[in-house]
PDB file of C-alpha atoms and ligand atoms in Angstrom:
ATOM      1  CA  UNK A   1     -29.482  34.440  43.720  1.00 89.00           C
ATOM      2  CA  UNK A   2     -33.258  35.193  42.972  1.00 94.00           C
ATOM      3  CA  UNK A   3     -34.769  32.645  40.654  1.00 97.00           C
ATOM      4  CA  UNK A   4     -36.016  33.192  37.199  1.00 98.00           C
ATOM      5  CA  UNK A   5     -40.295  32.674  39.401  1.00 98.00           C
ATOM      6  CA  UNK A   6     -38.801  35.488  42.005  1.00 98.00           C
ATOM      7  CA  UNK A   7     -37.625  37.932  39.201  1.00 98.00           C
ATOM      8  CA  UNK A   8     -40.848  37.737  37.254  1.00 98.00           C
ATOM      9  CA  UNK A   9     -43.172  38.079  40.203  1.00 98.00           C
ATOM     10  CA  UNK A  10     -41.286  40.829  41.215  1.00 98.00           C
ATOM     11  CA  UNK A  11     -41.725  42.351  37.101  1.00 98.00           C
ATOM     12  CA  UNK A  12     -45.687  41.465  37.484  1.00 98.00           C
ATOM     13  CA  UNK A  13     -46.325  43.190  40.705  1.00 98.00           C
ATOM     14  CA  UNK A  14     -44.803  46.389  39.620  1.00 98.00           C
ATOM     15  CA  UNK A  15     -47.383  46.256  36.256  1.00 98.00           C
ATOM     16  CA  UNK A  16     -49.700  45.269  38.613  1.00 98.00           C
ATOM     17  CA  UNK A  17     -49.636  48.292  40.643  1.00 97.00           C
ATOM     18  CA  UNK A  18     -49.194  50.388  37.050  1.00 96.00           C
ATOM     19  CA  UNK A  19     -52.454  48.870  35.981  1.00 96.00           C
ATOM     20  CA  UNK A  20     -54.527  49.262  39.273  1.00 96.00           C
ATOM     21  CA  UNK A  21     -53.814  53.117  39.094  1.00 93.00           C
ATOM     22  CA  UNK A  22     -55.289  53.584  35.594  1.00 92.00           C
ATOM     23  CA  UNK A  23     -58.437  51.245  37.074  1.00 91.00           C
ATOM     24  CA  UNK A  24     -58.709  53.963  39.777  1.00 90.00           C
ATOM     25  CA  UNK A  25     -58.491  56.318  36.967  1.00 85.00           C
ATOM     26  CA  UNK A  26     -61.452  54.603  34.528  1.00 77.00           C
ATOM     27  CA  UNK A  27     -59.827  55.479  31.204  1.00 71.00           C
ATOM     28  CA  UNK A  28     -61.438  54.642  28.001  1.00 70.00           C
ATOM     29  CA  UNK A  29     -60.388  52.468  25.583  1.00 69.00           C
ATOM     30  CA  UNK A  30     -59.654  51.830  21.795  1.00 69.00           C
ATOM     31  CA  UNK A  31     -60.903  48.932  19.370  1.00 72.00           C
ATOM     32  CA  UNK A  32     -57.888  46.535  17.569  1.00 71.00           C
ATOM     33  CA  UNK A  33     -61.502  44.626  15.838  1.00 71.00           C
ATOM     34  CA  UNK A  34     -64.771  44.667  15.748  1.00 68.00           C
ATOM     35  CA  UNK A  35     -64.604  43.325  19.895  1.00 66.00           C
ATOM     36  CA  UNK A  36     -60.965  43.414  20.296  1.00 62.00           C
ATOM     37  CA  UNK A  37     -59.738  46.089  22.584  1.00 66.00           C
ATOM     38  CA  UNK A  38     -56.304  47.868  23.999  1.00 72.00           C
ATOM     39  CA  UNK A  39     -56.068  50.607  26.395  1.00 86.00           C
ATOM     40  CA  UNK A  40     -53.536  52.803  27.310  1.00 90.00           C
ATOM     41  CA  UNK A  41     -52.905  50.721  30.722  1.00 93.00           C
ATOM     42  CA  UNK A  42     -52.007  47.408  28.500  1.00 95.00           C
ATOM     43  CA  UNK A  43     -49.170  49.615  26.611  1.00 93.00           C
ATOM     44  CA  UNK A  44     -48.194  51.115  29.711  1.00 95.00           C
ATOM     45  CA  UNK A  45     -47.340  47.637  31.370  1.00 97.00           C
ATOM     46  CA  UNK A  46     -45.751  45.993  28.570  1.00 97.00           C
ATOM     47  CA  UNK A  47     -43.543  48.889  28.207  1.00 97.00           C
ATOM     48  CA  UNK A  48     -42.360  48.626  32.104  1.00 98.00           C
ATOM     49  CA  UNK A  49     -42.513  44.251  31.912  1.00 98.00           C
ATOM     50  CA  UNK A  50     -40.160  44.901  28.831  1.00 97.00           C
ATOM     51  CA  UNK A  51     -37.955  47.632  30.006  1.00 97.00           C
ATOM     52  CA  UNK A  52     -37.592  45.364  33.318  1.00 98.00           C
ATOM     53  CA  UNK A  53     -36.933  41.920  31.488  1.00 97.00           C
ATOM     54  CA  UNK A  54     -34.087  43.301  29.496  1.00 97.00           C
ATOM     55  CA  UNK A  55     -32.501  44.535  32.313  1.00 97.00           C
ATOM     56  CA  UNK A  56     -32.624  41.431  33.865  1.00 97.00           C
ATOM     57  CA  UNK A  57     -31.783  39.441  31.082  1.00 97.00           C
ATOM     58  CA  UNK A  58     -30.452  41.014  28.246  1.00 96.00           C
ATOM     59  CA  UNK A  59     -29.782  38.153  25.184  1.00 97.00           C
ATOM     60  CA  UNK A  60     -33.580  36.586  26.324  1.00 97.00           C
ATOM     61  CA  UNK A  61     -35.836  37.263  23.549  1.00 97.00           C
ATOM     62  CA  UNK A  62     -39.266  38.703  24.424  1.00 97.00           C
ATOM     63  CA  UNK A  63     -42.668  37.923  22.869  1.00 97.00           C
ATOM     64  CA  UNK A  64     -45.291  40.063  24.204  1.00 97.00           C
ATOM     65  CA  UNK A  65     -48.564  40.910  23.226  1.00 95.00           C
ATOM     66  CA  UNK A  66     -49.254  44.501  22.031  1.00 93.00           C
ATOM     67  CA  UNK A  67     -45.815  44.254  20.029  1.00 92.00           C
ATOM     68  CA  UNK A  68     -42.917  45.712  22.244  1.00 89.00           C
ATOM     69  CA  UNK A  69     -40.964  42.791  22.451  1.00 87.00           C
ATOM     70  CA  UNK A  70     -37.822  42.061  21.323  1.00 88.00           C
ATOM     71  CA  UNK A  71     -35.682  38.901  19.017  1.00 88.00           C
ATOM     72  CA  UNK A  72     -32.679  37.380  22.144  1.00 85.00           C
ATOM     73  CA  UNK A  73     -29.828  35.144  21.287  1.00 87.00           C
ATOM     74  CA  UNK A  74     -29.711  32.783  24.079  1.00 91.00           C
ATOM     75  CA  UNK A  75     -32.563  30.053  24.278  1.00 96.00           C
ATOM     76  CA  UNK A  76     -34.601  31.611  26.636  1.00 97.00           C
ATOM     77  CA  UNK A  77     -37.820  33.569  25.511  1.00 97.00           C
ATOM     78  CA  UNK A  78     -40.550  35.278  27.849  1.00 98.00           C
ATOM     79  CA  UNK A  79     -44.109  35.364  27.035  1.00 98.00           C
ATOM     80  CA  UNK A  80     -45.597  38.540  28.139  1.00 98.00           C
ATOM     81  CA  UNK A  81     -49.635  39.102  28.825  1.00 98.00           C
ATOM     82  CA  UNK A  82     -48.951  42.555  30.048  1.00 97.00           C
ATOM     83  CA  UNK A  83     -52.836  42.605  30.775  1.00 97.00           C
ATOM     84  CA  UNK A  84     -54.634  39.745  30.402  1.00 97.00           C
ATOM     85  CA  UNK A  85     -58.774  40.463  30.587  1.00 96.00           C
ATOM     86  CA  UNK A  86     -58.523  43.833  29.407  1.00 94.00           C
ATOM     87  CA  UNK A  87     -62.141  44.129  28.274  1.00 92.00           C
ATOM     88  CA  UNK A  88     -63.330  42.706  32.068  1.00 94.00           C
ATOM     89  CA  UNK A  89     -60.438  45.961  32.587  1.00 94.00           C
ATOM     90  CA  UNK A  90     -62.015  48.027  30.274  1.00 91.00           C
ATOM     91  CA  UNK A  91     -65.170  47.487  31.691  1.00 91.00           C
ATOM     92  CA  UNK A  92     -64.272  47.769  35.471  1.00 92.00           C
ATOM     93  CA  UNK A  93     -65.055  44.110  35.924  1.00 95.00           C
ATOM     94  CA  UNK A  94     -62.260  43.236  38.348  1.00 96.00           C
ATOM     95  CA  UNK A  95     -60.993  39.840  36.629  1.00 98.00           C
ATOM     96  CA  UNK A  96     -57.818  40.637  34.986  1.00 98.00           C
ATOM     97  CA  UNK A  97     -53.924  39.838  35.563  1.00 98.00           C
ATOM     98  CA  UNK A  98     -50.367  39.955  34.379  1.00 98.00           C
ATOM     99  CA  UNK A  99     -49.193  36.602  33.168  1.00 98.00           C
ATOM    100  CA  UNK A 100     -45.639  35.924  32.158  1.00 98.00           C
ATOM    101  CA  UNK A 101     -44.111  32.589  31.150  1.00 98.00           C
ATOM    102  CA  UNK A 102     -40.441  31.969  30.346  1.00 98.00           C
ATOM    103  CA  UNK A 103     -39.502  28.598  27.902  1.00 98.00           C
ATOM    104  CA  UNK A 104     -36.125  27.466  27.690  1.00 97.00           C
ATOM    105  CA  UNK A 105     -35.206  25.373  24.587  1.00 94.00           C
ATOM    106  CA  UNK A 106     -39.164  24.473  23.780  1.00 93.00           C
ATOM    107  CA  UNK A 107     -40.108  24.104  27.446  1.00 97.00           C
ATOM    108  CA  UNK A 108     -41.857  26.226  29.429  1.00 98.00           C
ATOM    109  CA  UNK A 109     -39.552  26.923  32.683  1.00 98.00           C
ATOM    110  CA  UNK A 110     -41.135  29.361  35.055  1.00 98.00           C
ATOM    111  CA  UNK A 111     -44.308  31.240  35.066  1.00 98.00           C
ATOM    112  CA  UNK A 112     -46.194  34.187  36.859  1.00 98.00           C
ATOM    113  CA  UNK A 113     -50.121  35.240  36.992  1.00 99.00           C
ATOM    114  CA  UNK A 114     -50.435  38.392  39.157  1.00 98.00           C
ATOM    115  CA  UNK A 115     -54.389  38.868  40.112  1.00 98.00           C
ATOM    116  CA  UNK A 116     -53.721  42.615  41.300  1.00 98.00           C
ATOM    117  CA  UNK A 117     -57.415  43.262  41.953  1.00 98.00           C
ATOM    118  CA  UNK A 118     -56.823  40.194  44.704  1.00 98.00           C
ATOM    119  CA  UNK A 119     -53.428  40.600  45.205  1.00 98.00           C
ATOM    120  CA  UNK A 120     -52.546  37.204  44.326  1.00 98.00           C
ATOM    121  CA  UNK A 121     -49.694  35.870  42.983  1.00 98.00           C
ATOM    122  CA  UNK A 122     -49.334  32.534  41.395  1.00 99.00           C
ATOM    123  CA  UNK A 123     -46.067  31.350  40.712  1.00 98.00           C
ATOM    124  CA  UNK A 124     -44.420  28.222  39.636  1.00 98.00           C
ATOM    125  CA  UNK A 125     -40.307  26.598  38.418  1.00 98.00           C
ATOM    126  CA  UNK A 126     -40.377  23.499  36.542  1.00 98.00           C
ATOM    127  CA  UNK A 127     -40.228  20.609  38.573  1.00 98.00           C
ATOM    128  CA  UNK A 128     -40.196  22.141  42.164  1.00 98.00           C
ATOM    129  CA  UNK A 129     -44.322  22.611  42.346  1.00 98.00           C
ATOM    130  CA  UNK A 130     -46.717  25.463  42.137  1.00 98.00           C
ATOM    131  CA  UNK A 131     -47.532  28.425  44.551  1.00 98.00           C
ATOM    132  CA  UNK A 132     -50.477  31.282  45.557  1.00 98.00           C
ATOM    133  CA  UNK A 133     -48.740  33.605  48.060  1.00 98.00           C
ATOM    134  CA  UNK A 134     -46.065  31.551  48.515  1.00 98.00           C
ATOM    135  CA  UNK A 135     -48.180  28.499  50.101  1.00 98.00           C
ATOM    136  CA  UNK A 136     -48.478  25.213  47.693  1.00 98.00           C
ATOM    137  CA  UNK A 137     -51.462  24.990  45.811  1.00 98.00           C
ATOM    138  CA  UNK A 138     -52.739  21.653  44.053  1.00 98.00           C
ATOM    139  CA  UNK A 139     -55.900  20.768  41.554  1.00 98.00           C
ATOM    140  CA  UNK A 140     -58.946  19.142  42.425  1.00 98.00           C
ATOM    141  CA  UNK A 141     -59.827  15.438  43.186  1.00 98.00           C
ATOM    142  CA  UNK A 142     -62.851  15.639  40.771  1.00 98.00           C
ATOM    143  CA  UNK A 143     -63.385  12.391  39.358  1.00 98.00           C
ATOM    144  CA  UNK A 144     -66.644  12.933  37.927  1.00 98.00           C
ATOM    145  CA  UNK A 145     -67.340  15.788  35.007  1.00 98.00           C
ATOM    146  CA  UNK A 146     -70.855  16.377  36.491  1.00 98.00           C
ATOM    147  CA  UNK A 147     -69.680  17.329  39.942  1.00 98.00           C
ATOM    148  CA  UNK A 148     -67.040  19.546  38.454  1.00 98.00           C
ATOM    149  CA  UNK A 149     -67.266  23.462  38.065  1.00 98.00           C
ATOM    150  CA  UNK A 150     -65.164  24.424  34.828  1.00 98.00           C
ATOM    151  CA  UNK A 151     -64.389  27.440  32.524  1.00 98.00           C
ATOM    152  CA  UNK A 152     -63.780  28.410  29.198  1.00 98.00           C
ATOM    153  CA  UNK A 153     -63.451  31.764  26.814  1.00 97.00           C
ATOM    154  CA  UNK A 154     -64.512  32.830  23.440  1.00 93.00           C
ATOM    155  CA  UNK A 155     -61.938  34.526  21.152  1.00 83.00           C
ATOM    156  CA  UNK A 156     -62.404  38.616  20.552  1.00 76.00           C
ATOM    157  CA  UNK A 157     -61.370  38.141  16.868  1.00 68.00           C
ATOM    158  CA  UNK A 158     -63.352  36.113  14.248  1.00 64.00           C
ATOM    159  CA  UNK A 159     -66.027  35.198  17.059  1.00 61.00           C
ATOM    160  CA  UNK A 160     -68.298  33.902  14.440  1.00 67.00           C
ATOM    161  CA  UNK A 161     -66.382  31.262  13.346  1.00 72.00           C
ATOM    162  CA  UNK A 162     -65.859  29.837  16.692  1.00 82.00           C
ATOM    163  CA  UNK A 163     -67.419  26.422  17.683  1.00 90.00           C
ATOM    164  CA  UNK A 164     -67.071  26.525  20.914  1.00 95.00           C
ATOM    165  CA  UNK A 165     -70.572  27.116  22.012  1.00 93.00           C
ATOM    166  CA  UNK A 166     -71.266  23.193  21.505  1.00 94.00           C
ATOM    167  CA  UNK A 167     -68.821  22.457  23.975  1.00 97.00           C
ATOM    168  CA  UNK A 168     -70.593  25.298  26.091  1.00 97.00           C
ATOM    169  CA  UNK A 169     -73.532  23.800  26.191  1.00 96.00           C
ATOM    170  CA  UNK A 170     -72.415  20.777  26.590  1.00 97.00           C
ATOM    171  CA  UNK A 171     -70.520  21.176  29.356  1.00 98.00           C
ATOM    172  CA  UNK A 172     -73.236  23.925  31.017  1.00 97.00           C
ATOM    173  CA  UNK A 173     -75.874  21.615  30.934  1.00 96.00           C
ATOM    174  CA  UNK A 174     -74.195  18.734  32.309  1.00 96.00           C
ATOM    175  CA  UNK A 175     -72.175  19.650  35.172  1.00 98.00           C
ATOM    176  CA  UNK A 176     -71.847  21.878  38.306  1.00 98.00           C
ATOM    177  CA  UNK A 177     -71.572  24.810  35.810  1.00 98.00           C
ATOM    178  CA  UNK A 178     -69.143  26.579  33.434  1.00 98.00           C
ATOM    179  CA  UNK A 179     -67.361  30.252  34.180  1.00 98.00           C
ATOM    180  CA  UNK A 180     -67.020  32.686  31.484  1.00 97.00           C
ATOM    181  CA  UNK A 181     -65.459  35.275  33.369  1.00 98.00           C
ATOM    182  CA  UNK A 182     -62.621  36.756  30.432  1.00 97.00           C
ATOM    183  CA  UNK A 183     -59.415  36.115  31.760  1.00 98.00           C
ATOM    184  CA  UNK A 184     -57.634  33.181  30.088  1.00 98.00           C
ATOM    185  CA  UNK A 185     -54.428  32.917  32.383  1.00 98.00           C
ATOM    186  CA  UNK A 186     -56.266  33.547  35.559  1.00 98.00           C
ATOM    187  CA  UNK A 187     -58.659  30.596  34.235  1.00 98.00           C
ATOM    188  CA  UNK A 188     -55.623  28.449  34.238  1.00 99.00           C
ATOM    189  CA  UNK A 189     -54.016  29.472  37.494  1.00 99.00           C
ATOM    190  CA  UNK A 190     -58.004  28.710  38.553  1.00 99.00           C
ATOM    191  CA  UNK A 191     -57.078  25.399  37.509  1.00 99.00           C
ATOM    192  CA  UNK A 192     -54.046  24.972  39.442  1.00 99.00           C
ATOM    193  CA  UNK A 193     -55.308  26.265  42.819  1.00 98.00           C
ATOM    194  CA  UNK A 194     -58.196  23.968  42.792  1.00 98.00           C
ATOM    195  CA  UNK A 195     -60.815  26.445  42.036  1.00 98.00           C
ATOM    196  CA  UNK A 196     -61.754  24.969  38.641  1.00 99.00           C
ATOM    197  CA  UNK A 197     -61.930  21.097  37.744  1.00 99.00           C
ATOM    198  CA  UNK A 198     -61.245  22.241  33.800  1.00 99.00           C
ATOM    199  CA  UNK A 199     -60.475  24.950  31.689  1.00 99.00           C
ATOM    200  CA  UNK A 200     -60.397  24.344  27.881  1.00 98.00           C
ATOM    201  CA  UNK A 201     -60.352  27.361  25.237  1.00 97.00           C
ATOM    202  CA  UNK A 202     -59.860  27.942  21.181  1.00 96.00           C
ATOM    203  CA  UNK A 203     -57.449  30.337  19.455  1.00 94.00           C
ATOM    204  CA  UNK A 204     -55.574  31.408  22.218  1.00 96.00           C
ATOM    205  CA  UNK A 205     -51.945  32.731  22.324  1.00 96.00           C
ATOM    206  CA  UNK A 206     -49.076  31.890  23.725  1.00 97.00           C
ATOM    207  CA  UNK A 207     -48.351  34.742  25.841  1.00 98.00           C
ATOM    208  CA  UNK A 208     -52.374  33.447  27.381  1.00 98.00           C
ATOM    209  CA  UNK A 209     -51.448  30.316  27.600  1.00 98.00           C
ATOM    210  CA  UNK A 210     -47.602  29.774  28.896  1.00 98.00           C
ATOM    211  CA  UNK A 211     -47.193  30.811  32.401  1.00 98.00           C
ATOM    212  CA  UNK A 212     -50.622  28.639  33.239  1.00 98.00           C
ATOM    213  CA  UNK A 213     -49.782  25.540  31.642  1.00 98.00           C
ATOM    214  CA  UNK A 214     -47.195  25.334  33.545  1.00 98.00           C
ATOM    215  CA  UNK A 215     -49.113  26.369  36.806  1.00 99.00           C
ATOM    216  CA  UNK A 216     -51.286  23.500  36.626  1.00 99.00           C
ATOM    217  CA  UNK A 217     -49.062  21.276  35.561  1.00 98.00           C
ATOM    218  CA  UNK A 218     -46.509  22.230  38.695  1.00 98.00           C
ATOM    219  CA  UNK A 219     -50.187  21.389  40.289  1.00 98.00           C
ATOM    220  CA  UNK A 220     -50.592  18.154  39.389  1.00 98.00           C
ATOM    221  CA  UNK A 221     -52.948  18.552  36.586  1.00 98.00           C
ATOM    222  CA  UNK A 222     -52.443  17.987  33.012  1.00 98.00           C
ATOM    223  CA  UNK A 223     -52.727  20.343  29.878  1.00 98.00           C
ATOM    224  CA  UNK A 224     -52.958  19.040  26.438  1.00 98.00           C
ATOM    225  CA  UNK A 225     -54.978  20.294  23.568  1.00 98.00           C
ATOM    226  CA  UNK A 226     -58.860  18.959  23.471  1.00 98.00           C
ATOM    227  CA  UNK A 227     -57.694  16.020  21.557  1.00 98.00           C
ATOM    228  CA  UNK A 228     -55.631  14.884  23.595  1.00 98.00           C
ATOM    229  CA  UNK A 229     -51.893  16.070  21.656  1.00 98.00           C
ATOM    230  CA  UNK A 230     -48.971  17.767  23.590  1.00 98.00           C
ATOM    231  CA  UNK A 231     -49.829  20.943  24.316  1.00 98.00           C
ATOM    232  CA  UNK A 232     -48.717  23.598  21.120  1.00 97.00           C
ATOM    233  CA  UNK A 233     -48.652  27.176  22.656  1.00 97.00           C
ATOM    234  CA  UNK A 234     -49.520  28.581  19.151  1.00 96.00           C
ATOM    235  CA  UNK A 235     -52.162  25.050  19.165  1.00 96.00           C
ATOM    236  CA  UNK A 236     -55.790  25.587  18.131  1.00 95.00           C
ATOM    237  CA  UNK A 237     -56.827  25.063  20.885  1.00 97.00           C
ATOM    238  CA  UNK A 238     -56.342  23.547  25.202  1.00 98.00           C
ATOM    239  CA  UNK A 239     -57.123  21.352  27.532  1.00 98.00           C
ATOM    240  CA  UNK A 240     -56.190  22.155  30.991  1.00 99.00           C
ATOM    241  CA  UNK A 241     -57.782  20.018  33.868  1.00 99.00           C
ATOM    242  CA  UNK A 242     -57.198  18.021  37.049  1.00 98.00           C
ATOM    243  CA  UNK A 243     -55.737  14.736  35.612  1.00 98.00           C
ATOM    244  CA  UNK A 244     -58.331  12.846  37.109  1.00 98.00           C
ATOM    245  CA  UNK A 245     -60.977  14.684  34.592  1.00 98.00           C
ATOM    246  CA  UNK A 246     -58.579  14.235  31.589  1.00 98.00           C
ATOM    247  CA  UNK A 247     -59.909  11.113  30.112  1.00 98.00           C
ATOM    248  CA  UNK A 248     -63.726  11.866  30.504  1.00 98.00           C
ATOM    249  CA  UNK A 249     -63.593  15.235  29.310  1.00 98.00           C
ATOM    250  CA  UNK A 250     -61.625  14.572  25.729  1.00 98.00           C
ATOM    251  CA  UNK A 251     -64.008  11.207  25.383  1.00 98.00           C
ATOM    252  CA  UNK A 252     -66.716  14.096  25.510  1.00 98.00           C
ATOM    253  CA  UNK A 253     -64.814  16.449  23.416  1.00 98.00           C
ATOM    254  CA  UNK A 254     -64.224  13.914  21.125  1.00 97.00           C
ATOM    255  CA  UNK A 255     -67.907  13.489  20.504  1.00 97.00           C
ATOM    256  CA  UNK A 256     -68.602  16.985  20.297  1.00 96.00           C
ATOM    257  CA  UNK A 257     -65.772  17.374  17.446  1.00 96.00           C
ATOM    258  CA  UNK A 258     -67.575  14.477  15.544  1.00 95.00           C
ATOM    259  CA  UNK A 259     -71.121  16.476  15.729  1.00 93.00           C
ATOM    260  CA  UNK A 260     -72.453  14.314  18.324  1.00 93.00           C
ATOM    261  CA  UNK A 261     -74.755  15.521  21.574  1.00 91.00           C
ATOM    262  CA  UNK A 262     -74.978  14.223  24.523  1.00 92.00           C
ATOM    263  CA  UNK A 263     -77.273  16.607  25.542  1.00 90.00           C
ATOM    264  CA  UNK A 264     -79.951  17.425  22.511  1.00 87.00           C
ATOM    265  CA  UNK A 265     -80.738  21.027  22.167  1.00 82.00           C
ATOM    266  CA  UNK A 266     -83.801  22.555  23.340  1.00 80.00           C
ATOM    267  CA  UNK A 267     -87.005  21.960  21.348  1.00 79.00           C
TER     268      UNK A 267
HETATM  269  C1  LIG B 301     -58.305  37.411  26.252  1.00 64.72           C
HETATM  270  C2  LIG B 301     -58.782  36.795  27.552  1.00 64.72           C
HETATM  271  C3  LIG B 301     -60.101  36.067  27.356  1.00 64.72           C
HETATM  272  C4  LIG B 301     -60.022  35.053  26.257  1.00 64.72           C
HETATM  273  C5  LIG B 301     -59.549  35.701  24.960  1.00 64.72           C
HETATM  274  C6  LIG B 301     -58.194  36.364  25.179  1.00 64.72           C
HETATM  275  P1  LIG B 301     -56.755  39.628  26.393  1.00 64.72           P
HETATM  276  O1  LIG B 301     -57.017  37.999  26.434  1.00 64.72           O
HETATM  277  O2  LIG B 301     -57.831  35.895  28.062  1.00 64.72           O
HETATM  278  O3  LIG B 301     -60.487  35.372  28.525  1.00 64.72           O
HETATM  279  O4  LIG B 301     -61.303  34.476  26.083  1.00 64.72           O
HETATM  280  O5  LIG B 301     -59.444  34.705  23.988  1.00 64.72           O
HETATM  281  O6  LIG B 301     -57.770  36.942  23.984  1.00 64.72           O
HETATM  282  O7  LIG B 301     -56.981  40.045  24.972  1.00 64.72           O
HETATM  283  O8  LIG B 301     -57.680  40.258  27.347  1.00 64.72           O
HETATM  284  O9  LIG B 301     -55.307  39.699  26.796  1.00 64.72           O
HETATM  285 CA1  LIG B 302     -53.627  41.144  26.837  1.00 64.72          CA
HETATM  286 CA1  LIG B 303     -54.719  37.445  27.002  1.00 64.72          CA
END
């Protein structure tokens, strides 16, 4: 019998494949907000990632992100990111991905991030370890937040009222460098393959946020929110990093949250 991982990368490489034919075909998209947009290839994958999960598993409820999911009466319930990055998408950036994450019971179970522009699956089961292509993958040793290389996002909705340009420059001027490159999930699967030391990120959503967690978790890292809690998946905000990072960087945070700088502006 295929496991719950197997099933779902299976879902994600068929939206995958749906979502690299409309990038072939450039189409245009519409606004949700002022920066918030949808195209036709995001409604388009949900539709096939929800059609398929109900086949599969009929009572599990679905919660996915442009609205086509459905209420289940078992304990199971999917998180679906039928494209996660879809301005980099919209744009023809090639940094985007299908993430789906499946909690049983308040815990997050098994998880998928499909990279199609890469062709790179991430995949991970509770307790039995985390995967790129079906080899193991691991976090970094980084023990130190200046040598680390780390990444974070800014929210398309309500921008303005988002602090987390402190913690930007913060971070930016005191390590390797921080990635801004739009795709939340494939930031966290970053994370878990040892690309990134640290991801952290406001306002994020559950169907963003569930497969990774788990990812780098399954890794060996640690994911929290930036004060340190147990990780909320409708939280204000996350902390995903290496383990070896995790004290350091919410010391930091903590000091940024309390309006201090380590590193004073620019005169
Ligand atoms: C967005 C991306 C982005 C993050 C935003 C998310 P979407 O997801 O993950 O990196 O900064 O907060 O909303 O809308 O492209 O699925
Ligand atoms: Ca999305
Ligand atoms: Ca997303």
């Amino acid at each position: 019998m295929k496991s719950f991982a197997e099933i779902a990368a299976e879902i994600a490489r068929e939206s995958g494949a749906v979502i690299s034919e409309f990038a072939r075909r450039r189409i245009g998209f519409e606004l949700k907000g002022a920066h918030d947009l949808v195209t036709e290839a995001d409604r388009a994958s949900e539709q096939l990632i929800v059609e398929r999960l109900h086949q599969q598993f009929p009572t599990h409820a679905i919660v996915a992100e442009e609205g086509g999911g459905n209420d289940g009466s078992s304990e199971y319930c999917w998180y679906v990111d039928p494209l996660d990055g879809t301005t980099n998408f919209a744009h023809g950036f090639p940094v985007y991905n299908v993430s789906l994450g499946l909690e049983r019971s308040g815990e997050i179970v098994a998880g998928v991030i499909y990279d199609p522009t890469r062709d790179e699956m991430f995949q991970a089961e509770l307790g039995s370890g985390a995967f790129l292509n079906g080899e193991p993958i691991h976090v970094t040793p980084t023990a130190r937040i200046d040598d680390s290389l780390s990444a974070t996002g800014f929210p398309s909705r309500k921008r303005h009222q988002n602090i987390n340009v402190h913690f930007y420059y913060q971070l930016a001027m005191m390590s390797h460098g921080v990635r801004r490159a739009g795709a939340a999930a494939l930031d966290l699967a970053y994370v878990a393959c040892g690309r990134l030391d640290f991801f952290w990120e406001f306002a994020l959503k559950p169907w963003d946020v569930a497969a990774g967690s788990l990812l780098v978790r399954e890794a060996g890292g640690r994911c929290t929110d930036m004060l340190g809690a147990p990780l909320n998946l409708r939280g204000a905000h996350i902390l995903a990093d290496n383990t070896a990072l995790h004290g350091d960087v919410l010391e930091l945070f903590g000091e940024i949250f309390a309006g201090r700088q380590r590193v004073p502006l620019p005169q």
